mmCIF file of C-alpha atoms in Angstrom:
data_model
loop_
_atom_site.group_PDB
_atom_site.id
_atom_site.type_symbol
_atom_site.label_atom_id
_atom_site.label_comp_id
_atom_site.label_asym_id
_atom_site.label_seq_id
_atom_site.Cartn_x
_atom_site.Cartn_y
_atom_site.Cartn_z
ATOM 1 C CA UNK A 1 77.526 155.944 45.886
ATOM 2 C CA UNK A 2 80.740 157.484 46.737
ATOM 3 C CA UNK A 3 82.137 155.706 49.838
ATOM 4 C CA UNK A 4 84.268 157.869 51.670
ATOM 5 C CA UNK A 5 88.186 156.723 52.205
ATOM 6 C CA UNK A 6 88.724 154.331 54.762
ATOM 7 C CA UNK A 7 89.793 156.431 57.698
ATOM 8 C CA UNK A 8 93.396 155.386 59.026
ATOM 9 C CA UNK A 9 94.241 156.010 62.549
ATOM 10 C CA UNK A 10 97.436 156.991 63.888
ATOM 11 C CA UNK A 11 99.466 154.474 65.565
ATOM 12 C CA UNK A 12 100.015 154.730 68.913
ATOM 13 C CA UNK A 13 102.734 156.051 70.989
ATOM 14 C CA UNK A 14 105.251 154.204 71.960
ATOM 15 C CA UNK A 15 104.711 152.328 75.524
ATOM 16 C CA UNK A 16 106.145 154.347 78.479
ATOM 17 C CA UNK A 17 107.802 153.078 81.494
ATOM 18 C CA UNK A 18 107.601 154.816 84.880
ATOM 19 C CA UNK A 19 109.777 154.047 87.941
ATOM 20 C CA UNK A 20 108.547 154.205 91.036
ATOM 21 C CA UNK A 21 110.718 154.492 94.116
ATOM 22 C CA UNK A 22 109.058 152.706 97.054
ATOM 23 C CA UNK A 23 109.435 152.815 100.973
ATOM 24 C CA UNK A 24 111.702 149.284 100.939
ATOM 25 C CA UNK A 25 114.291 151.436 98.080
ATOM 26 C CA UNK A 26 113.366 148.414 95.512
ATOM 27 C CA UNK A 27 112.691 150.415 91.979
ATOM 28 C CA UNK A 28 110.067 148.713 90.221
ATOM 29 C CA UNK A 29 109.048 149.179 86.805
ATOM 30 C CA UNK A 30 105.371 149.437 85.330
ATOM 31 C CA UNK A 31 104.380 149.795 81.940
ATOM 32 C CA UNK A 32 101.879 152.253 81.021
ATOM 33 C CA UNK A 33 100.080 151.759 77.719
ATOM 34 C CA UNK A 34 98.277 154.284 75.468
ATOM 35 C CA UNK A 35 94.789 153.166 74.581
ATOM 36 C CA UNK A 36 93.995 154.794 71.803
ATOM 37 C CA UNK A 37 90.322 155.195 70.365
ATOM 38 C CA UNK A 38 88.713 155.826 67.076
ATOM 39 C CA UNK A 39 86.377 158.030 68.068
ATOM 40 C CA UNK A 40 88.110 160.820 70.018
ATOM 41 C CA UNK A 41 91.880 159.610 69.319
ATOM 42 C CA UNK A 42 92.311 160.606 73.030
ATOM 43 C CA UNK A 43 95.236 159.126 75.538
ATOM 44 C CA UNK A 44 93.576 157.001 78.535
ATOM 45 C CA UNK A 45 96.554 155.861 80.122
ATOM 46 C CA UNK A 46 95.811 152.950 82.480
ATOM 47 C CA UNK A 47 95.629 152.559 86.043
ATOM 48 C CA UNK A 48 99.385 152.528 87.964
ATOM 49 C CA UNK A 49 99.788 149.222 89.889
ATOM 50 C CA UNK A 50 100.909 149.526 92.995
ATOM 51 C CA UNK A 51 102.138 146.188 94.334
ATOM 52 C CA UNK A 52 105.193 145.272 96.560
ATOM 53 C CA UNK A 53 106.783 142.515 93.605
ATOM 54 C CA UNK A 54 107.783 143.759 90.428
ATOM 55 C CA UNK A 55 105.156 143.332 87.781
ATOM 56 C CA UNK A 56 105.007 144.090 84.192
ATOM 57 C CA UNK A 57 101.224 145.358 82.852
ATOM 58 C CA UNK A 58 101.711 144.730 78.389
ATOM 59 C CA UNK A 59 99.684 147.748 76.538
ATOM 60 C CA UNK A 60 95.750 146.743 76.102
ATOM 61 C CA UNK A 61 93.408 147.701 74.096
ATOM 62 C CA UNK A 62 90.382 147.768 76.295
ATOM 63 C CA UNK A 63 90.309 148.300 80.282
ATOM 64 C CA UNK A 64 88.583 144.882 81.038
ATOM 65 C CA UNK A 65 92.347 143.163 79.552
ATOM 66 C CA UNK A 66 94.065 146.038 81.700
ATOM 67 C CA UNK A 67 91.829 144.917 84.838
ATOM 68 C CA UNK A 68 92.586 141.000 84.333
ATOM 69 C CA UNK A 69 96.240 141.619 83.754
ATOM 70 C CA UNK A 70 96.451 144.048 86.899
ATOM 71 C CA UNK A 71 94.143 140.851 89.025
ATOM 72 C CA UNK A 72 96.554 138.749 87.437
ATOM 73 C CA UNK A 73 99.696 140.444 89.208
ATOM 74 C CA UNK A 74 98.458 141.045 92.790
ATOM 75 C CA UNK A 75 97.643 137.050 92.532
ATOM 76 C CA UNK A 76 101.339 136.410 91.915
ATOM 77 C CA UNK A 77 103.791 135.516 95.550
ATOM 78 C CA UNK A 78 105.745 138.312 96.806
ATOM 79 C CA UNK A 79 108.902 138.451 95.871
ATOM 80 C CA UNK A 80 110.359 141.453 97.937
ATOM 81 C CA UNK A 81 111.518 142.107 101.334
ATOM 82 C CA UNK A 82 109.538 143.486 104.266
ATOM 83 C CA UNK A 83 109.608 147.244 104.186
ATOM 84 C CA UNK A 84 111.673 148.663 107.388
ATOM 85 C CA UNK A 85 111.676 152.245 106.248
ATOM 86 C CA UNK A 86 109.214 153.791 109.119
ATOM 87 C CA UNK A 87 105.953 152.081 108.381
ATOM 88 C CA UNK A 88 103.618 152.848 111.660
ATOM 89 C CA UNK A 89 101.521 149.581 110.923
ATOM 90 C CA UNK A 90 102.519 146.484 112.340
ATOM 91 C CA UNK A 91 105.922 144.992 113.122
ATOM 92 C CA UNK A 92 108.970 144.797 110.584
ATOM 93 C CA UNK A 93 110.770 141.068 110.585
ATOM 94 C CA UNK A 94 114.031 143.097 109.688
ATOM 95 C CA UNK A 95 113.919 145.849 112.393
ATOM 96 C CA UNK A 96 113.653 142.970 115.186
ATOM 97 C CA UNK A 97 116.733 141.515 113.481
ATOM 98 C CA UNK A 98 117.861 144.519 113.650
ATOM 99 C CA UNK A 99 117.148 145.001 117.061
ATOM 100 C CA UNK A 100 118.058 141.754 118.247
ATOM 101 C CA UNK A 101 121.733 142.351 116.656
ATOM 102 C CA UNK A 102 121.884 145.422 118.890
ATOM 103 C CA UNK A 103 121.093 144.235 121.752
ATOM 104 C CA UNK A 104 123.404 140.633 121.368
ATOM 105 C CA UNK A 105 126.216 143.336 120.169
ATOM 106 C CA UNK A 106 126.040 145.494 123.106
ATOM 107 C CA UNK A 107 125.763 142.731 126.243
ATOM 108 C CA UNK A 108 128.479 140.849 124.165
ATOM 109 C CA UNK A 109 130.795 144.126 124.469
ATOM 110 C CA UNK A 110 129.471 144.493 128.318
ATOM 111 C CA UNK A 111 130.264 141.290 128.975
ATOM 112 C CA UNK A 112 134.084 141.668 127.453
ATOM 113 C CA UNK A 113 134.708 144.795 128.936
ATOM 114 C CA UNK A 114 133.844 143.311 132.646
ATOM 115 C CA UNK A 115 136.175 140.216 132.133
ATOM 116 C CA UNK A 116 138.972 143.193 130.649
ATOM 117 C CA UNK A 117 138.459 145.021 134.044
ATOM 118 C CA UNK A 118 138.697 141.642 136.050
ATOM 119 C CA UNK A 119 141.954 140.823 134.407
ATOM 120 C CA UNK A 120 143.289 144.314 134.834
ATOM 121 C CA UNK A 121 142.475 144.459 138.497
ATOM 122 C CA UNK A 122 144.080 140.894 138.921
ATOM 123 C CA UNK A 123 146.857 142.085 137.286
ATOM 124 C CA UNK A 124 147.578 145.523 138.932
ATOM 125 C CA UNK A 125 146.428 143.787 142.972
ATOM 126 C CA UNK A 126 147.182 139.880 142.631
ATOM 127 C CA UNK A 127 146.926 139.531 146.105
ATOM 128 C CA UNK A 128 149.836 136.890 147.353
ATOM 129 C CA UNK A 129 149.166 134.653 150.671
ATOM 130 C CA UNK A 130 150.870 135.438 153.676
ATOM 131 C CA UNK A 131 154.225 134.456 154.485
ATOM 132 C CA UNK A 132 154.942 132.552 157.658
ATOM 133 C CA UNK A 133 157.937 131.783 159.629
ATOM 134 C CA UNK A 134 158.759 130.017 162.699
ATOM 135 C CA UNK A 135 161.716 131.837 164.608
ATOM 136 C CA UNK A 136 161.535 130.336 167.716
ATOM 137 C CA UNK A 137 160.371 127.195 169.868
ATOM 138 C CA UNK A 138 161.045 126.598 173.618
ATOM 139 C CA UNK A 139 160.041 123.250 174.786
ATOM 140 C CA UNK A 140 159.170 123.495 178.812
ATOM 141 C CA UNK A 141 158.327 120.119 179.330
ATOM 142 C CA UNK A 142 158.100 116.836 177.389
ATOM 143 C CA UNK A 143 157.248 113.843 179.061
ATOM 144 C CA UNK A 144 155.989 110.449 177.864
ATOM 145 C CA UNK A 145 154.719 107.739 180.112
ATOM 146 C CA UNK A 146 155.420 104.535 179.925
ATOM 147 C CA UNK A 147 154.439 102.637 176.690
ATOM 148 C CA UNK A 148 151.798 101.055 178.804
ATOM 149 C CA UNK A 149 149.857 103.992 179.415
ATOM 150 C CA UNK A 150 151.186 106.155 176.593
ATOM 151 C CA UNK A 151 150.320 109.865 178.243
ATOM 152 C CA UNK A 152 152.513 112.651 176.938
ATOM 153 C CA UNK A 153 152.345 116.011 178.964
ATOM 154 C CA UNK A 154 154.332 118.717 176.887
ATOM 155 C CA UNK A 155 154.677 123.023 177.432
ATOM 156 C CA UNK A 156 155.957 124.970 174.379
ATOM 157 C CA UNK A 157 156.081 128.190 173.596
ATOM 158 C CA UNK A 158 156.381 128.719 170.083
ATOM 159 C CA UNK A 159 157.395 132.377 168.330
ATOM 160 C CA UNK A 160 155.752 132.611 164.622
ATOM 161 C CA UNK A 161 156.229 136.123 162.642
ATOM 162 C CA UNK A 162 153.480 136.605 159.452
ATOM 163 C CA UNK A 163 154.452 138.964 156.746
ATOM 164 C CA UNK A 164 151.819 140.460 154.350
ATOM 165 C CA UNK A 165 153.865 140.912 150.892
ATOM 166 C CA UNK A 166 151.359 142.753 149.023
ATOM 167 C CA UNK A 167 152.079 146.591 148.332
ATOM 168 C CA UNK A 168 148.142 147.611 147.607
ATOM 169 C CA UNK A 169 146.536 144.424 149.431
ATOM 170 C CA UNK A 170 145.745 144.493 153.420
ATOM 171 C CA UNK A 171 144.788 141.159 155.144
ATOM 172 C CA UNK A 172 142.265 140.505 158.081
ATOM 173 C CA UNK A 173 143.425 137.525 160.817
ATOM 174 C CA UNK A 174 140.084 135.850 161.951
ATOM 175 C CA UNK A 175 139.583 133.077 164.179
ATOM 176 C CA UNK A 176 143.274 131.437 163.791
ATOM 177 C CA UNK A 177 144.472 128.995 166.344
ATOM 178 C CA UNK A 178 148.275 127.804 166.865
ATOM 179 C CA UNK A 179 148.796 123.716 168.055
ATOM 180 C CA UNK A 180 151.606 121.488 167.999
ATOM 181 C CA UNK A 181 151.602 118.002 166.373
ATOM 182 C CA UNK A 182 154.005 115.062 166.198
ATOM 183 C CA UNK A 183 153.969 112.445 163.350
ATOM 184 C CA UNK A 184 149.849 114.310 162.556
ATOM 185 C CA UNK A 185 148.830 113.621 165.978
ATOM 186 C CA UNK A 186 148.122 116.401 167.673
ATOM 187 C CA UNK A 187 149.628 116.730 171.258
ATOM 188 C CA UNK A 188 148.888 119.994 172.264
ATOM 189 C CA UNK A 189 145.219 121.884 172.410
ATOM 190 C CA UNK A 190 144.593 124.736 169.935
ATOM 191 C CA UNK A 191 145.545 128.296 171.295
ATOM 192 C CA UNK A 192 143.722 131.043 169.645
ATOM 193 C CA UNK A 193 145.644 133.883 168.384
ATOM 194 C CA UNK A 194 144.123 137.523 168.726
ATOM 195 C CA UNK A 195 142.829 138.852 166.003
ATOM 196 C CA UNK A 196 144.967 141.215 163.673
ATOM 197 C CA UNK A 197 145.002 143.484 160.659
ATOM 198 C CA UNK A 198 148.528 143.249 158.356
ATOM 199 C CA UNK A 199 148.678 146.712 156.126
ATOM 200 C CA UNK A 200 150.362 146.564 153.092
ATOM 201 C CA UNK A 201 154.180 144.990 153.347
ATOM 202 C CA UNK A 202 153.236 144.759 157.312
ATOM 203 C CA UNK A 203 154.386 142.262 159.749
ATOM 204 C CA UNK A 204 152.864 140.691 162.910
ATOM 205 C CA UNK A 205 154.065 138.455 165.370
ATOM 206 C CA UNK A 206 152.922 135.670 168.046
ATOM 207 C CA UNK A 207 154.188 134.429 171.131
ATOM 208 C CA UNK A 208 151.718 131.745 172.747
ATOM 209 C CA UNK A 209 152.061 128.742 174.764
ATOM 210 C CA UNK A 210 151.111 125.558 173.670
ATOM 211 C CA UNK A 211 149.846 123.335 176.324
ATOM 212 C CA UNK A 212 148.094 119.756 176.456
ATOM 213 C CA UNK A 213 146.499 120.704 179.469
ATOM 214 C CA UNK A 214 145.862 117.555 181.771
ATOM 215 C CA UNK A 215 147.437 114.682 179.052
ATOM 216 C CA UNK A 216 146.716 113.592 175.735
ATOM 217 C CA UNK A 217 146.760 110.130 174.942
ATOM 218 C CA UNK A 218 149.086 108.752 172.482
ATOM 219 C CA UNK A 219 148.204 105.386 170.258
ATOM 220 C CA UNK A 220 151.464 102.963 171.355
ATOM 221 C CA UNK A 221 153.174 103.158 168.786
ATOM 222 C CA UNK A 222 153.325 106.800 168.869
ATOM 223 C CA UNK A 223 154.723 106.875 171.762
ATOM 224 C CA UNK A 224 157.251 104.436 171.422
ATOM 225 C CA UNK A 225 158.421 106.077 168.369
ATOM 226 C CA UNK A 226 158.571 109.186 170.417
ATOM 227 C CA UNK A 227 160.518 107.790 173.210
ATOM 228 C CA UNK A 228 162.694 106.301 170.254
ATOM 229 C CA UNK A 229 163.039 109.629 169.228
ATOM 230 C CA UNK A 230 164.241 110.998 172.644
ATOM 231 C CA UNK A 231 166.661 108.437 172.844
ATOM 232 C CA UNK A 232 168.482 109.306 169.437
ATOM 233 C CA UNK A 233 168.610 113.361 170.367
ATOM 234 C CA UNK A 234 166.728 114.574 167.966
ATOM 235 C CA UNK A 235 162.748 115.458 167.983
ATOM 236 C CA UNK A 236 160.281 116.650 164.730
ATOM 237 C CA UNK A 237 157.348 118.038 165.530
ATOM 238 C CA UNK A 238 155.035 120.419 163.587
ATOM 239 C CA UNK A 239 153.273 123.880 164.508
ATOM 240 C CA UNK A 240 150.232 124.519 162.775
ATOM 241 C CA UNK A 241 148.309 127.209 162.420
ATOM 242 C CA UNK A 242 144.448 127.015 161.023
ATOM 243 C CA UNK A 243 142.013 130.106 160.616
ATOM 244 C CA UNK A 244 140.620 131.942 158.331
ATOM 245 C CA UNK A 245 141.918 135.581 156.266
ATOM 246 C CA UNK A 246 140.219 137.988 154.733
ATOM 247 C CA UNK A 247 141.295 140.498 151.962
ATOM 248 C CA UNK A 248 141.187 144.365 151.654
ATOM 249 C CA UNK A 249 142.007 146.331 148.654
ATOM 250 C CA UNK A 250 140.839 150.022 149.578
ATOM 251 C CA UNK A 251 137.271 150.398 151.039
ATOM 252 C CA UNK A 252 136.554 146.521 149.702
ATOM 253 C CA UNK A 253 137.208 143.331 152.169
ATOM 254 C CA UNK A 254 136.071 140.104 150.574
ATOM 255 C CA UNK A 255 135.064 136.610 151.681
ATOM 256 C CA UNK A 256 136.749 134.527 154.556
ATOM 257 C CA UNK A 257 139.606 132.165 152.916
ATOM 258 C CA UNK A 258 140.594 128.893 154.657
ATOM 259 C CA UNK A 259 143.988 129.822 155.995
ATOM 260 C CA UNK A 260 146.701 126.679 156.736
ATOM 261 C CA UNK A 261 150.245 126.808 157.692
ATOM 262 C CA UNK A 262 152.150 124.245 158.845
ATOM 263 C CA UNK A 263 156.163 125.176 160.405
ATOM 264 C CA UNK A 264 158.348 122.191 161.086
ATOM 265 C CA UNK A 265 160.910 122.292 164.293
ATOM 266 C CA UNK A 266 163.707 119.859 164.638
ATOM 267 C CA UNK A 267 164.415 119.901 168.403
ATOM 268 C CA UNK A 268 167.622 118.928 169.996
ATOM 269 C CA UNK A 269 167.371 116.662 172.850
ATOM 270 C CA UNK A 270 170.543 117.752 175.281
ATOM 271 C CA UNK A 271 172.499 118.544 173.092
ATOM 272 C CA UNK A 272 172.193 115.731 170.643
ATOM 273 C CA UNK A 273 172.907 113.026 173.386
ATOM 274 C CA UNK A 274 169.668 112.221 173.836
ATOM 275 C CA UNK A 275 167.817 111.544 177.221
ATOM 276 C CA UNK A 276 170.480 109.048 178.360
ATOM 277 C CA UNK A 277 173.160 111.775 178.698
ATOM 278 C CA UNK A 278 174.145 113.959 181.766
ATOM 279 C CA UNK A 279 171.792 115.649 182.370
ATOM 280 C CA UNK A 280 168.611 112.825 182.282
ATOM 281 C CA UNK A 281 165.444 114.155 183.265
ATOM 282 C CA UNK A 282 165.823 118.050 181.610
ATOM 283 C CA UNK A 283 166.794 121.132 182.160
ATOM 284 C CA UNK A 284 167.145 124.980 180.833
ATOM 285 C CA UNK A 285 168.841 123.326 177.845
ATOM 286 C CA UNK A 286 167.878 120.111 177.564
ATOM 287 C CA UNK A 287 165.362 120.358 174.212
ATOM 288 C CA UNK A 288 166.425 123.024 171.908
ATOM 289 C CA UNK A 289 164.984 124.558 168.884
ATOM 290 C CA UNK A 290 167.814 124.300 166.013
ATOM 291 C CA UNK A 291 166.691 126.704 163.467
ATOM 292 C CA UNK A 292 164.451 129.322 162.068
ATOM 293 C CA UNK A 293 162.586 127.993 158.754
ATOM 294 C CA UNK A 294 159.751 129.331 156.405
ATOM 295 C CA UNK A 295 156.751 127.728 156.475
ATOM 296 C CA UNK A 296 154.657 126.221 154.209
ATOM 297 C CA UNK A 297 151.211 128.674 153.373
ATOM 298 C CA UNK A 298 147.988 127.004 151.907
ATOM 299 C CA UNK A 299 145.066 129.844 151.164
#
């Protein structure tokens, strides 16, 4: 019998590779292969795999190895990054990075432009403290007992002028009293001073007496050194003032500050003589202030 010439079949196209461009814009490639039959010499191309890693499908001759080697890929790890390109489902690890960066970005600038303001306003206002000065302090009286009993009865009147130096800064006077003090012991009672507003480059001035009422008592030594003092003509004591100040820069006033000033005053004791010359006892002239000084400002 005639057999009929063994048919020969065509060979097959060669493989084709599509790219696909996905959400996370990560091209990967898949190979498509041609099966390609005997019987109707037809093109079945296989089934696209669409996976997240990039995976590689070799050409097949039947659809159960296309299947396995498809199975075979989804089983593999993921090798690519979260999508963030505006899937609804589920959060993206990225866009809370994202996110977070924003937000850490944005209080970090917040946070740098307040302390830039602070500076600046420091800069342009820096209020200074006060400046104080004593012009002026009559001693009335100034008596000591003997060491024995050691009472000291004193009158002053002192004269202290305050100067605010700031140009754009005002300054509130609250609660500050005036007393004298020899040696850190005080030997007069506190006087309160009204209170006052200073205005920018302003000055104010006070005029009170300084009085230690019925006596104060005075440790010994103190008052020996005091009569010592006396005796050589010439007398240190120290006017103090304590209170509190307050700050105003346009509508703003801020906190109470602890305001201390201390003014030292070298008195003459007739004329230098001390209380063994003429005119023992006292008189209009007898203790005199020597000179105006500053005085030293703590805020």
């Amino acid at each position: 019998p005639n057999q009929s010439p063994t048919s020969v079949l065509p060979l097959p196209p060669p493989p084709r590779y599509i790219t696909h461009l996905v959400p996370n814009c990560h091209f990967f490639s898949v190979l498509l292969a041609s099966s390609h039959t005997s019987s109707n010499h037809s093109l079945t191309p296989p089934p696209l795999i669409d996976h997240p890693a990039a995976s590689f499908v070799p050409a097949a001759s039947t659809d159960h190895t296309l299947a396995a080697a498809a199975a075979g890929a989804t089983d593999r790890p993921s090798m690519a990054v979260k999508d963030c390109g505006g899937h609804k489902g589920g959060g993206c690890e990225c866009h809370r990075r994202r996110l977070y960066r924003k937000c850490c970005g944005a209080l970090l600038a917040l946070v740098l432009l307040a302390l830039f303001i602070i500076l600046i306003v420091y800069l342009v206002l820096r209020p200074h403290k006060p400046r104080f000065y004593l012009q002026d302090l009559a001693v009335l009286c100034l008596n000591v007992t003997p060491p024995t009993s050691a009472y000291l009865f004193t009158t002053m009147q002192a004269t202290v002028a305050a100067r605010n130096p700031n140009d754009r800064v005002g300054v509130y006077y609250d609660e500050a009293d005036m007393y004298a003090q020899y040696k850190g012991v005080a030997i007069t009672v506190p006087t309160r001073l009204p209170v006052a507003y200073q205005g920018h480059r302003d000055q104010s001035v006070w005029s009170p007496y300084l009085r230690s009422m019925d006596s104060v008592v005075l440790p010994p030594q103190l008052a020996v050194a005091l009569a010592q003092d006396e005796t050589a003509g010439y007398v240190l004591v120290d006017v103090r003032v304590d209170g509190q100040v307050r700050w105003k820069v346009g509508t703003w006033i801020s906190g109470h500050y602890h305001l201390r000033v201390n003014c030292p005053a070298l008195i003459r004791v007739n004329e230098g003589k001390g209380s063994y010359g003429a005119t023992t006892g006292g008189g209009p002239d007898y203790f005199r202030f020597q000179q105006a000084a500053a005085c030293a400002v703590d805020v």
